[in-house]
Coordinates of N, CA and C in Angstrom, one line a residue:
X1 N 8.9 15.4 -4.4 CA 8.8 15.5 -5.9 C 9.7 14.5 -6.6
X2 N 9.6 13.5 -7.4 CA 10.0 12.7 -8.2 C 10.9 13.5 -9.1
X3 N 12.3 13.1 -9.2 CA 13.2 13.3 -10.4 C 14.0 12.7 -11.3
X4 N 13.6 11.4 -10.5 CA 13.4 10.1 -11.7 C 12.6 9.0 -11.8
X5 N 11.8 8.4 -13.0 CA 10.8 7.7 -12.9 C 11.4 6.2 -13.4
X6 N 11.5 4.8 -12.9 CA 11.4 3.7 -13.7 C 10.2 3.4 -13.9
X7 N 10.3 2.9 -15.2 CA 9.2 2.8 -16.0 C 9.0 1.3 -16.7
X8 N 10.4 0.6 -15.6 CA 10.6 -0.7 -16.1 C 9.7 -1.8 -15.6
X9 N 9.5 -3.2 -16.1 CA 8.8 -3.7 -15.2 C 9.2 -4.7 -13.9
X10 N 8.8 -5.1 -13.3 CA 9.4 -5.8 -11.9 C 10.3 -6.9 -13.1
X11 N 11.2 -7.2 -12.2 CA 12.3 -8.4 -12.5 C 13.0 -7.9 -13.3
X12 N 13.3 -6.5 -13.8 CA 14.4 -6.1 -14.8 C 15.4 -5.1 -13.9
X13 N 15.3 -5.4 -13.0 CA 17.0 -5.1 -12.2 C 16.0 -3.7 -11.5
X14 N 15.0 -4.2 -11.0 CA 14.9 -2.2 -10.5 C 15.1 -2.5 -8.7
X15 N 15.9 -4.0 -8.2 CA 16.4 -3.5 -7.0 C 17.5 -3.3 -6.8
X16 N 18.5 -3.6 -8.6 CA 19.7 -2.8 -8.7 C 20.0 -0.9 -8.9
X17 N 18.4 -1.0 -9.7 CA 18.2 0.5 -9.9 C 18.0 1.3 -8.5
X18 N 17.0 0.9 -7.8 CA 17.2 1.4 -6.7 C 18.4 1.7 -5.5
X19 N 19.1 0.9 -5.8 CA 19.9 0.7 -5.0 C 21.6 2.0 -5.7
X20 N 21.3 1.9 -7.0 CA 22.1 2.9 -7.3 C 21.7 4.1 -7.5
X21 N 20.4 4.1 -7.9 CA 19.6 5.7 -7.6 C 20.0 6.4 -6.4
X22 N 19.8 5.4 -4.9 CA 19.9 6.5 -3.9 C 21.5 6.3 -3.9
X23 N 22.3 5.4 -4.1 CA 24.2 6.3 -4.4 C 24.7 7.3 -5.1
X24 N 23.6 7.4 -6.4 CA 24.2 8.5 -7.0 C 23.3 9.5 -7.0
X25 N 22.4 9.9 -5.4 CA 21.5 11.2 -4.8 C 21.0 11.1 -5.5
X26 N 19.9 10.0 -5.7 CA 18.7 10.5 -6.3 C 17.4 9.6 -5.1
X27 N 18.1 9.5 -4.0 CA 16.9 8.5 -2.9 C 16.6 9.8 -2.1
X28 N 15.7 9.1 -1.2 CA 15.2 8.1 -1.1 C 14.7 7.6 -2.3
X29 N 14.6 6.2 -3.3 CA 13.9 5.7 -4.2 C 12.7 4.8 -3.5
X30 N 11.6 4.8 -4.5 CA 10.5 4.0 -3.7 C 10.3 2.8 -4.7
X31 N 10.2 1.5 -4.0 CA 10.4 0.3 -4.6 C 9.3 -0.9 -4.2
X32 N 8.6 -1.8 -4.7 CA 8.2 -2.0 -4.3 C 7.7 -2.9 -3.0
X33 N 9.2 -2.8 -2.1 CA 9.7 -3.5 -0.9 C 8.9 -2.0 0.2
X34 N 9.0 -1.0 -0.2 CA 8.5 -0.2 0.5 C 7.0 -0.2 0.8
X35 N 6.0 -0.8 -0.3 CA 4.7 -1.2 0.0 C 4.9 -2.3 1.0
X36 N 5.6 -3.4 0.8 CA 5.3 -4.4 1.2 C 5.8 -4.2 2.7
X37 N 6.7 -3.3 3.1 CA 7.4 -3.0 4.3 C 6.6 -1.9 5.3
X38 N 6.1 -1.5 4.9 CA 5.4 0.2 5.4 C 3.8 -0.1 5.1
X39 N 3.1 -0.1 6.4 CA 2.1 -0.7 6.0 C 1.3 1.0 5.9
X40 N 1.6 2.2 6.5 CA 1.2 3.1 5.7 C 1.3 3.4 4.1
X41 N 2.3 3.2 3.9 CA 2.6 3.3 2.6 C 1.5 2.1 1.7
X42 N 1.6 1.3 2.4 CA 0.6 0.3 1.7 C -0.4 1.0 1.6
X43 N -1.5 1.3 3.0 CA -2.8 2.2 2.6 C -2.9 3.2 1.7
X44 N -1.4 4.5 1.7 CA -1.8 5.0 0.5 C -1.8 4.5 -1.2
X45 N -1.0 3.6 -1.3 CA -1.1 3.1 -2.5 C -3.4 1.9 -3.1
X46 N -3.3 1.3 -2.0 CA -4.9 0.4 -1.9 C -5.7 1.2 -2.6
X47 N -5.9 2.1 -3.2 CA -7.1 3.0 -3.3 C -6.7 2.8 -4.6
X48 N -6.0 3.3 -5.7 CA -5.4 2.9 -6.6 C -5.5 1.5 -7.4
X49 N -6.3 0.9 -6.8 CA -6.8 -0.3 -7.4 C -8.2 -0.1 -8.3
X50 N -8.5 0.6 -7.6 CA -10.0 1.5 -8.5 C -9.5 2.5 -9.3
X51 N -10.3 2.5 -10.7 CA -9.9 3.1 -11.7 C -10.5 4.6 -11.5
X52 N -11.7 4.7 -10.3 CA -12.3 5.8 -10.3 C -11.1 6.9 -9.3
X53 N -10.3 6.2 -8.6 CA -9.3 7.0 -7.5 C -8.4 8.3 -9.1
X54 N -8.6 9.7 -8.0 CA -7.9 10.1 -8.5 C -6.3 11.0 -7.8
X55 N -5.5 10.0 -8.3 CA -4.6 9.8 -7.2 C -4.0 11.8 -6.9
X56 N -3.2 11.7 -5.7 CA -2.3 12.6 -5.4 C -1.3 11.9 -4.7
X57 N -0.3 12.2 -6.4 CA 0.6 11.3 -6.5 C 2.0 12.0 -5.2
X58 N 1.9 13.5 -5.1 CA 2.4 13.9 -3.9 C 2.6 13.4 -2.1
X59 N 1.1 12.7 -2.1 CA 1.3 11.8 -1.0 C 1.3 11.1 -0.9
X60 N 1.0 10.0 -2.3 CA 1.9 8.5 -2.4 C 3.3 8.8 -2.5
X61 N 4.2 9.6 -2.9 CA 5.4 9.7 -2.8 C 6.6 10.4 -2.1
X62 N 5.1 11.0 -1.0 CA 5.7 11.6 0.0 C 7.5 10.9 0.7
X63 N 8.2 12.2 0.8 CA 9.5 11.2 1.1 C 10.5 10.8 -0.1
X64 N 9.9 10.9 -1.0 CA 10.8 10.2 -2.3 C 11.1 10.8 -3.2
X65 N 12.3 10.5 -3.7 CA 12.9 11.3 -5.1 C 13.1 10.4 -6.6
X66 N 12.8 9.3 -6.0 CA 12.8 8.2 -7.2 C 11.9 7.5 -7.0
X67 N 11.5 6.8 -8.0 CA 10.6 5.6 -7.6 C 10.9 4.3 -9.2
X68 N 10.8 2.7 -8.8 CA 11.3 2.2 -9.7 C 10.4 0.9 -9.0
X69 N 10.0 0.1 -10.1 CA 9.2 -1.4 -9.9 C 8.0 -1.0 -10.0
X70 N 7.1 -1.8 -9.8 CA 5.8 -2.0 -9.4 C 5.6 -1.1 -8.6
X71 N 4.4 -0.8 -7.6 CA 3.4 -0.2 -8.7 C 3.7 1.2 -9.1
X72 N 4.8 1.7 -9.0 CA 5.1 3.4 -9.4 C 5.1 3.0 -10.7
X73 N 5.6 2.2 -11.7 CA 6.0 1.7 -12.9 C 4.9 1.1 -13.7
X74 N 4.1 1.1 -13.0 CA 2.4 0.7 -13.6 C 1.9 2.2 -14.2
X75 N 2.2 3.1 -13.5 CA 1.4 4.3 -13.8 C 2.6 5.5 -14.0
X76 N 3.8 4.7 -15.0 CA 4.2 5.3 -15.7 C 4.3 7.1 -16.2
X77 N 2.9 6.9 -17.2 CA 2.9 8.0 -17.8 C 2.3 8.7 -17.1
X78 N 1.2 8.7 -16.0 CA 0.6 9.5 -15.2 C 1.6 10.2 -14.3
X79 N 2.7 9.7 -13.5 CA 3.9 10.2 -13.5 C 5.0 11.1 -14.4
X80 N 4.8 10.9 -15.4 CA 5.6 11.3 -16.3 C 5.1 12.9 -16.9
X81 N 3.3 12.6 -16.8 CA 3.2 13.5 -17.1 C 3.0 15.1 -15.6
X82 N 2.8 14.4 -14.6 CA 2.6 15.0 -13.2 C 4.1 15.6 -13.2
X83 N 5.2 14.9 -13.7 CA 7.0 15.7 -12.9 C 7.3 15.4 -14.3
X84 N 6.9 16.7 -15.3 CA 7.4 16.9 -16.1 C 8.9 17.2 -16.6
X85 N 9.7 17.6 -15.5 CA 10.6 17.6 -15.6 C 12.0 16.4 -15.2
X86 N 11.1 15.5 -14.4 CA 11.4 14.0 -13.8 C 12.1 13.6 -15.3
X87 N 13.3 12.8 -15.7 CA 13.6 11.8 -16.0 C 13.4 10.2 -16.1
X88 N 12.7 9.6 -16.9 CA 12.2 8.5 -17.2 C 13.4 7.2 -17.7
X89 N 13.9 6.0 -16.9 CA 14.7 5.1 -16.7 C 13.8 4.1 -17.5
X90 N 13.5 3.7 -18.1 CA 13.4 2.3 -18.9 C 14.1 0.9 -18.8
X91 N 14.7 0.3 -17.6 CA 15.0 -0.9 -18.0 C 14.6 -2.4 -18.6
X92 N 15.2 -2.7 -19.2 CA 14.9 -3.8 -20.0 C 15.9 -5.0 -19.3
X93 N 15.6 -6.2 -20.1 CA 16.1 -7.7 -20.0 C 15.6 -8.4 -21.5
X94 N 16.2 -9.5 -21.8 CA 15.9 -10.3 -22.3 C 14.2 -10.9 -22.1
X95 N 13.7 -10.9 -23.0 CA 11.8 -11.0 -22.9 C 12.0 -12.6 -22.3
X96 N 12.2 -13.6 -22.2 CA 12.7 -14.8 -22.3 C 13.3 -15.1 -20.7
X97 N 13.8 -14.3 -20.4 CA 14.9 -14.2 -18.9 C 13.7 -13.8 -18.2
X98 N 13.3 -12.6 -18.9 CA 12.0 -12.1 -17.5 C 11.2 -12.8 -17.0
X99 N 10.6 -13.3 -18.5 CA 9.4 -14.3 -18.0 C 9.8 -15.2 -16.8
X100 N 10.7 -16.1 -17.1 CA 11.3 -16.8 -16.4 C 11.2 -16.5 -14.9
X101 N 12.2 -15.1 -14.9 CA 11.9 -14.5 -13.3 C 10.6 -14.4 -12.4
X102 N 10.1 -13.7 -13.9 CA 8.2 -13.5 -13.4 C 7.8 -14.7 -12.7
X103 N 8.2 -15.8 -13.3 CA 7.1 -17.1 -13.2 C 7.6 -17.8 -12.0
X104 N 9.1 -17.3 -11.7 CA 9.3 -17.7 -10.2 C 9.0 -17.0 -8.9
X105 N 9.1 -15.2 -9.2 CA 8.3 -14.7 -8.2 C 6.6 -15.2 -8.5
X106 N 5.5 -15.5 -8.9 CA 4.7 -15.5 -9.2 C 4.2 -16.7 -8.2
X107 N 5.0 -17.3 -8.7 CA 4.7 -19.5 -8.4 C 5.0 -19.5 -7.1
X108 N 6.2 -19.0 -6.5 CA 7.0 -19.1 -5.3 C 6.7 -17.9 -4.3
X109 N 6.5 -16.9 -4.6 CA 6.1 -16.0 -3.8 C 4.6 -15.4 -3.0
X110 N 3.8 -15.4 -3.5 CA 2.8 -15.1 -2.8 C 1.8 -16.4 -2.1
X111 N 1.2 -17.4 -3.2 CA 0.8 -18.4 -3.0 C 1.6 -18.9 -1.4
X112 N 3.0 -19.1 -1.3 CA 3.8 -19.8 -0.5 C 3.5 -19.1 0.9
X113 N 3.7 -17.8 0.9 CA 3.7 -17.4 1.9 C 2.1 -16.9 2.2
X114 N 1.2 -17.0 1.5 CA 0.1 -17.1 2.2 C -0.3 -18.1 3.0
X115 N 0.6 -19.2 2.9 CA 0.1 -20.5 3.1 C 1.0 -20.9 4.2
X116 N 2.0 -20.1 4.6 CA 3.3 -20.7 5.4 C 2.9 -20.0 6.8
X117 N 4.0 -20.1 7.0 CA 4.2 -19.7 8.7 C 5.4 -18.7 8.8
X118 N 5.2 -17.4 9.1 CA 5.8 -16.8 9.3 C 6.5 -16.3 10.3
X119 N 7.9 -16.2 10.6 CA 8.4 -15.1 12.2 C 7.0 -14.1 12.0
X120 N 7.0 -13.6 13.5 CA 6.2 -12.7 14.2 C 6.3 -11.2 13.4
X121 N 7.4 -11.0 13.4 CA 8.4 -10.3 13.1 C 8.1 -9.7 11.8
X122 N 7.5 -11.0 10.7 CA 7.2 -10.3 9.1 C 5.8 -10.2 9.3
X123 N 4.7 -10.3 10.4 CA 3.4 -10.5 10.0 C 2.7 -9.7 9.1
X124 N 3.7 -8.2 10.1 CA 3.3 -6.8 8.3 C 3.4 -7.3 7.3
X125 N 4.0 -8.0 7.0 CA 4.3 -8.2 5.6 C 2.6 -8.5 5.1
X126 N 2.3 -9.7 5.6 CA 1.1 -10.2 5.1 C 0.0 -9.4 5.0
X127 N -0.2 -8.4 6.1 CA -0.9 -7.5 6.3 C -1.0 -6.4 5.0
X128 N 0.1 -6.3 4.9 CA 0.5 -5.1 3.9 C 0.2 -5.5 2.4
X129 N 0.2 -7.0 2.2 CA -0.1 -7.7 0.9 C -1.7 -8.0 1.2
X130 N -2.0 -8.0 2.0 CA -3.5 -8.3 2.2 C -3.9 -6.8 1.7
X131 N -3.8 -5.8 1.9 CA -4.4 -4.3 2.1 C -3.9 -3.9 0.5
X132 N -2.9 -4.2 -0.4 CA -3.0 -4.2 -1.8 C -2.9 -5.1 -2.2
X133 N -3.6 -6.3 -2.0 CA -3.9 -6.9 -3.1 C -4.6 -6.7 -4.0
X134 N -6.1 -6.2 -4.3 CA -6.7 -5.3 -5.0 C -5.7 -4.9 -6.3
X135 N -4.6 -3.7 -5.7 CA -3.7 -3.1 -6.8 C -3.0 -4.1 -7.3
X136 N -3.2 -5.5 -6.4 CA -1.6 -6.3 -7.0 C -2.3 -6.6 -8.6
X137 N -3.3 -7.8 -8.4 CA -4.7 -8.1 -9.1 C -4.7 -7.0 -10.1
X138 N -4.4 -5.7 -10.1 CA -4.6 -4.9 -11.0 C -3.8 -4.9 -12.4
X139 N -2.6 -4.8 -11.6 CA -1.3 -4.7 -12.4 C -1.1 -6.1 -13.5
X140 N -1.3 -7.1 -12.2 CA -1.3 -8.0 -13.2 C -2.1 -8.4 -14.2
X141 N -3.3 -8.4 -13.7 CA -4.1 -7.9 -14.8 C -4.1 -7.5 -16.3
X142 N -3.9 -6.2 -16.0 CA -3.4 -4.6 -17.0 C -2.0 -5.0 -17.2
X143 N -1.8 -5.1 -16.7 CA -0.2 -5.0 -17.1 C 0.2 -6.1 -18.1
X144 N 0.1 -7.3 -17.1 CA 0.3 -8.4 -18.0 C -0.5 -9.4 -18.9
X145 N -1.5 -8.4 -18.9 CA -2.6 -9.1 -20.1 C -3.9 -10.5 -19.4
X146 N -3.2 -10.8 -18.3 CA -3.8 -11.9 -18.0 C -5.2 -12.1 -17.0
X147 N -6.0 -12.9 -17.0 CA -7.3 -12.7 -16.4 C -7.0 -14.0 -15.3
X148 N -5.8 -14.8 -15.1 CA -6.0 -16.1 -14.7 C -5.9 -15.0 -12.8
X149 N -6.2 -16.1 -12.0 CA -6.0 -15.9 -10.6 C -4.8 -15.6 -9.9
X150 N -5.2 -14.5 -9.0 CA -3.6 -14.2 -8.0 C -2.8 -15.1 -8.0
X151 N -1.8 -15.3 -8.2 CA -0.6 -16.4 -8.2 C -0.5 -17.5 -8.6
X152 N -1.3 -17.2 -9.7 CA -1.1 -18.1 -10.8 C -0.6 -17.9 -12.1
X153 N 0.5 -18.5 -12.1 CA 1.5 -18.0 -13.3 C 0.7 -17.7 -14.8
X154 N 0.7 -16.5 -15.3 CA 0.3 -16.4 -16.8 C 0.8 -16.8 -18.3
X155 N 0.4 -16.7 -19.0 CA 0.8 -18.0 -20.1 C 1.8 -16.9 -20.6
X156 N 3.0 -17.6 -21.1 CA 4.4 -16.8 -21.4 C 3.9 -16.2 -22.7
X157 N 3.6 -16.7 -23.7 CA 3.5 -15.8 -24.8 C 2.8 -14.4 -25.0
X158 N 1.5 -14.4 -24.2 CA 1.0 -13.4 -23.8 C 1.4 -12.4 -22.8
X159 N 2.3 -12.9 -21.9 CA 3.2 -12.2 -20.5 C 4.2 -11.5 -21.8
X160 N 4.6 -12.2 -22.6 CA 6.4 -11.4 -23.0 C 5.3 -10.4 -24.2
X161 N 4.7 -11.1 -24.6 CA 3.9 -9.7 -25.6 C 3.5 -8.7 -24.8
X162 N 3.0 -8.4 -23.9 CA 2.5 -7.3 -22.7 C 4.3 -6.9 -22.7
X163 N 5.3 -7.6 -22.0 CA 6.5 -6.8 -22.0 C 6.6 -5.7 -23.0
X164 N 6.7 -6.9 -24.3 CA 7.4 -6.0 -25.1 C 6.5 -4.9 -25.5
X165 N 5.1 -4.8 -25.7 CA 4.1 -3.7 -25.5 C 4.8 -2.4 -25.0
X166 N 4.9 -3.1 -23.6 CA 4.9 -2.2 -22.8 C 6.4 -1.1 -22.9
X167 N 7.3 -2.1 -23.4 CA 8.6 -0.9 -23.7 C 8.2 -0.3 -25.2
X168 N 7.6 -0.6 -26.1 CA 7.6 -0.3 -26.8 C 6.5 1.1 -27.1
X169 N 5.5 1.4 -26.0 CA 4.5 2.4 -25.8 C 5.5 3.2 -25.1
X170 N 6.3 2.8 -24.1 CA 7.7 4.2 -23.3 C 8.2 4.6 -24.3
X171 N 9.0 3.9 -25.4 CA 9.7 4.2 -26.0 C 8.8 5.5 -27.4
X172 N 8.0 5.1 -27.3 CA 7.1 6.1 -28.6 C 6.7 7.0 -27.6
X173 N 6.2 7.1 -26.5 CA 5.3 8.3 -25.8 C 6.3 9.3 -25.3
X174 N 8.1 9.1 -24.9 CA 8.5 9.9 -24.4 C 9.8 10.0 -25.3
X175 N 10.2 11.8 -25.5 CA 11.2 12.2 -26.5 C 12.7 11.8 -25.8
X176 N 13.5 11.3 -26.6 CA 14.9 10.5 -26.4 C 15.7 11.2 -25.5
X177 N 15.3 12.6 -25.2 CA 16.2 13.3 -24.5 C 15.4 13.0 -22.9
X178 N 14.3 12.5 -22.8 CA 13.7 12.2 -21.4 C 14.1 11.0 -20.9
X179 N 14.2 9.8 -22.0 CA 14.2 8.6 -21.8 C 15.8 8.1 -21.7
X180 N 15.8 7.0 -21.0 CA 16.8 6.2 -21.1 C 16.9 4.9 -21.3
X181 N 16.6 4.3 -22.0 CA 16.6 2.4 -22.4 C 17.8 1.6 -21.9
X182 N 17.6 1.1 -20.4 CA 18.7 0.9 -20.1 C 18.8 -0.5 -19.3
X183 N 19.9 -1.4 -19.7 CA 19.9 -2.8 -19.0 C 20.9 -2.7 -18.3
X184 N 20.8 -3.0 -16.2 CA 21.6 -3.0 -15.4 C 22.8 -3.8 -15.8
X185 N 23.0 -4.5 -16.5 CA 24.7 -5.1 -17.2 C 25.2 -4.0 -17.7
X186 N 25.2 -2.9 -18.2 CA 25.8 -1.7 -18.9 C 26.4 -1.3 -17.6
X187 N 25.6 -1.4 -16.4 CA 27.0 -0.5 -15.5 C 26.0 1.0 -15.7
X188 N 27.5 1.6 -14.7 CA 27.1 2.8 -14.3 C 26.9 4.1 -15.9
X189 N 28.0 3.8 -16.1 CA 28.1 4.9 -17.6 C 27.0 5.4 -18.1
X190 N 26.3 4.2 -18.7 CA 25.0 5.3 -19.5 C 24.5 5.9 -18.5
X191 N 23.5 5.4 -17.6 CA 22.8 5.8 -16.4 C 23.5 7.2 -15.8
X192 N 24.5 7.2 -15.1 CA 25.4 8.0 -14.9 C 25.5 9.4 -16.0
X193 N 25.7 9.1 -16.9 CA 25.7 10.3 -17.9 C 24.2 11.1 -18.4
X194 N 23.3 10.3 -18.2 CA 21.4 10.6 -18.9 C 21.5 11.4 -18.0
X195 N 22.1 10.8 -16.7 CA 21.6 11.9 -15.1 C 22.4 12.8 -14.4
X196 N 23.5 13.1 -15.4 CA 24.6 14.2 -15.5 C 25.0 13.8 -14.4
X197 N 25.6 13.1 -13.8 CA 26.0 13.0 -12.5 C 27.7 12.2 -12.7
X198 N 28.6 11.9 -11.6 CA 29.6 10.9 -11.9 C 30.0 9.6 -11.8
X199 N 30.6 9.6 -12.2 CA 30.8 7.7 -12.4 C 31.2 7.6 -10.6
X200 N 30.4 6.6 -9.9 CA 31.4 6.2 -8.5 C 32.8 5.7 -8.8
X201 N 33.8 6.4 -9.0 CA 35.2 5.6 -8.6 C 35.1 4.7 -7.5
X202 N 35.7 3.4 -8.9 CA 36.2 2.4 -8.0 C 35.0 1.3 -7.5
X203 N 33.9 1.7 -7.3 CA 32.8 0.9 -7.0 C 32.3 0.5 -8.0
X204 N 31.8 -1.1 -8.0 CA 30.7 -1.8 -9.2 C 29.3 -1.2 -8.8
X205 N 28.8 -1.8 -10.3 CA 27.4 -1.5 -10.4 C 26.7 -2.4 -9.2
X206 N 25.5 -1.8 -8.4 CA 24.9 -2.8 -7.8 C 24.4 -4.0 -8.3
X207 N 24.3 -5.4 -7.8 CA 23.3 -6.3 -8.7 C 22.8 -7.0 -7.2
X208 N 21.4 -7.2 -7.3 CA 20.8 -7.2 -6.4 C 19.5 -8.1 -6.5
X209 N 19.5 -8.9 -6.0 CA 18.1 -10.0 -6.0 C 17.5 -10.6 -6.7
X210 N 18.7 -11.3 -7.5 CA 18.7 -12.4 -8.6 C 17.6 -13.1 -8.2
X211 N 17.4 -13.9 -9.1 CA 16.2 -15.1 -8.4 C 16.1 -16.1 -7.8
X212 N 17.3 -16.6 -8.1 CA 18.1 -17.6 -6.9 C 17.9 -17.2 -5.4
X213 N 18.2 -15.6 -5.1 CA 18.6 -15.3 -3.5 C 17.1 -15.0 -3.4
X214 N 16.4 -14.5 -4.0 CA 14.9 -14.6 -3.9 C 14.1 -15.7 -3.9
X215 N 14.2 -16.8 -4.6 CA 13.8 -17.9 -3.8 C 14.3 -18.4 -2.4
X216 N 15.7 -18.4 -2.4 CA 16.2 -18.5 -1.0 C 15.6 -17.8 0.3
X217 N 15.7 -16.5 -0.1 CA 14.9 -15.5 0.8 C 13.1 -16.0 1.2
X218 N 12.4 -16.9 0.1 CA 10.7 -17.3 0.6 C 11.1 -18.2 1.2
X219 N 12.4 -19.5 0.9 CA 12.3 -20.4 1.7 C 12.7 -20.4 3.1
X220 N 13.8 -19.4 3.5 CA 13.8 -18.7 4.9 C 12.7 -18.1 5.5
X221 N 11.8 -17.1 4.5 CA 11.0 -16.5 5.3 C 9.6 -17.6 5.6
X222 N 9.5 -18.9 4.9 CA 8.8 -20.1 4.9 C 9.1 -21.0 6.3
X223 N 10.6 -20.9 6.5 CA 11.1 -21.6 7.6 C 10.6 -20.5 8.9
X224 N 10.5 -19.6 9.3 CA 9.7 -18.8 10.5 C 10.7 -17.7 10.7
X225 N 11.9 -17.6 9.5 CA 13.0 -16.9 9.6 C 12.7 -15.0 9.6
X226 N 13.1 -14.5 10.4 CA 12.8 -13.0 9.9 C 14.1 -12.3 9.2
X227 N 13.6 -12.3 7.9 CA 15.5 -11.6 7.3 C 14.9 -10.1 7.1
X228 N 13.9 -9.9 7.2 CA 14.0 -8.3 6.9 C 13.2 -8.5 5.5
X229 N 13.1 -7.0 5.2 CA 12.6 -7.0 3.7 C 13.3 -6.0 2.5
X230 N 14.2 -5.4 2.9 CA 14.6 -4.7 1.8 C 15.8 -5.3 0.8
X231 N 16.8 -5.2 0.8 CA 17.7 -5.4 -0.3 C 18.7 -6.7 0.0
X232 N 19.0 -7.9 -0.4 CA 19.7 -9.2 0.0 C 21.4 -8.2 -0.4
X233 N 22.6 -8.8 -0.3 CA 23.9 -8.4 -0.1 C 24.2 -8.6 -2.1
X234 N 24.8 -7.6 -2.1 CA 25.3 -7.5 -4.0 C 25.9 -9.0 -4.2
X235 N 26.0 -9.0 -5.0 CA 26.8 -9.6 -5.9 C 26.1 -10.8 -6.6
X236 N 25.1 -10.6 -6.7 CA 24.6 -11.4 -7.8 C 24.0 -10.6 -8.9
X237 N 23.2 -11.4 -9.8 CA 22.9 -10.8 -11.1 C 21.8 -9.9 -11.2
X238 N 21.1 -9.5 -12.1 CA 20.2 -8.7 -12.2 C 18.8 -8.9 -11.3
X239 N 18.3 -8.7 -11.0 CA 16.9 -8.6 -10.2 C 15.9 -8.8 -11.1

């Protein structure tokens, strides 16, 4: 059962959110490194690309007590309304920084590595992006307004309008005592306090898979490199 929902969209820090969700007991969190890593997890999400699925969201999140990014963060309110008692995370960024992010996972990420050579090692990977692509295509779609082709970057002014849409429908559909509008630069405090829990003494806020170490990361995983798939080492900026 979910007890907290991000409801943010990809590139606004939700692999710093994750990463501080399950420190301060709220993980396992599901992210969307877990589709791409778990090729079951992949199958149960694939069906979800059709509008007629009617999901059971129980065994897509089998395992989990959080979930943050893509595609849990697509379906939002369907979530929100299924774990009514769940807590809803909102992060934001600058509309202008995102895009930005967006346009470099977009340009650099999928296209490349459809096309490259991979260690042995990630083949799941491809596999697992082959079996939701469908949902990817959806999201982006719906999400970000756009009709153009898988990995092909969408026109910015239409991408940051869909953003700001999209925070701006969280922020009206859910009462202030559910929500949290929150940008991973604030640190632990607000976050920490919406979710009655304590501050970590002594430890910084996670920041986790800027876009710098994420480009770095395709061009290693381009060179036949296997780094793995979940979280690169802190200390960079927001995700």
């Amino acid at each position: 059962m979910l007890t907290v929902i991000g409801a943010g969209f990809p590139r606004t820090g939700t692999s710093s959110m994750k990463a501080a969700l399950e420190r301060l007991g709220f993980g396992p969190c599901h992210h969307m490194f877990d589709v791409g890593s778990n090729s079951d997890r992949a199958r149960r999400w694939a069906p979800l690309a059709s509008h007629d699925t009617v999901p059971d969201w129980e065994h897509v999140f089998e395992g989990f007590r959080s979930a943050v990014d893509w595609p849990a963060s697509f379906f939002w309110r369907e979530l929100a309304d299924t774990y009514p008692e769940a807590k809803v995370v909102l992060t934001v960024r600058d509309p202008r920084a995102w895009f930005a992010s967006m346009r470099t996972l977009i340009s650099s990420g999928p296209p490349r590595l459809e096309a490259g050579k991979l260690a042995p090692e990630t083949a799941g990977l491809m596999e697992n992006m082959k079996t939701t692509r469908p949902l990817l295509e959806r999201m982006i779609r719906e999400g970000l307004g756009t009709d153009r082709p898988f990995g092909v970057v969408p026109d910015e002014q239409e991408s940051i309008a869909a953003f700001e849409r999209h925070a701006a429908m969280v922020k009206e559909s859910l009462p202030p005592e559910r929500l949290l509008v929150f940008d991973v630069r604030e640190g632990w405090e607000p976050l920490c306090r919406f979710l009655g829990v304590d501050v970590p003494a002594g430890e910084p806020f996670p920041h986790l898979n800027d876009s710098k170490t994420m480009q770095t990361s395709i061009d290693r995983l381009m060179d036949g490199e296997n780094i793995g798939l979940p979280f690169h080492p802190a200390g960079s900026t927001p995700a």
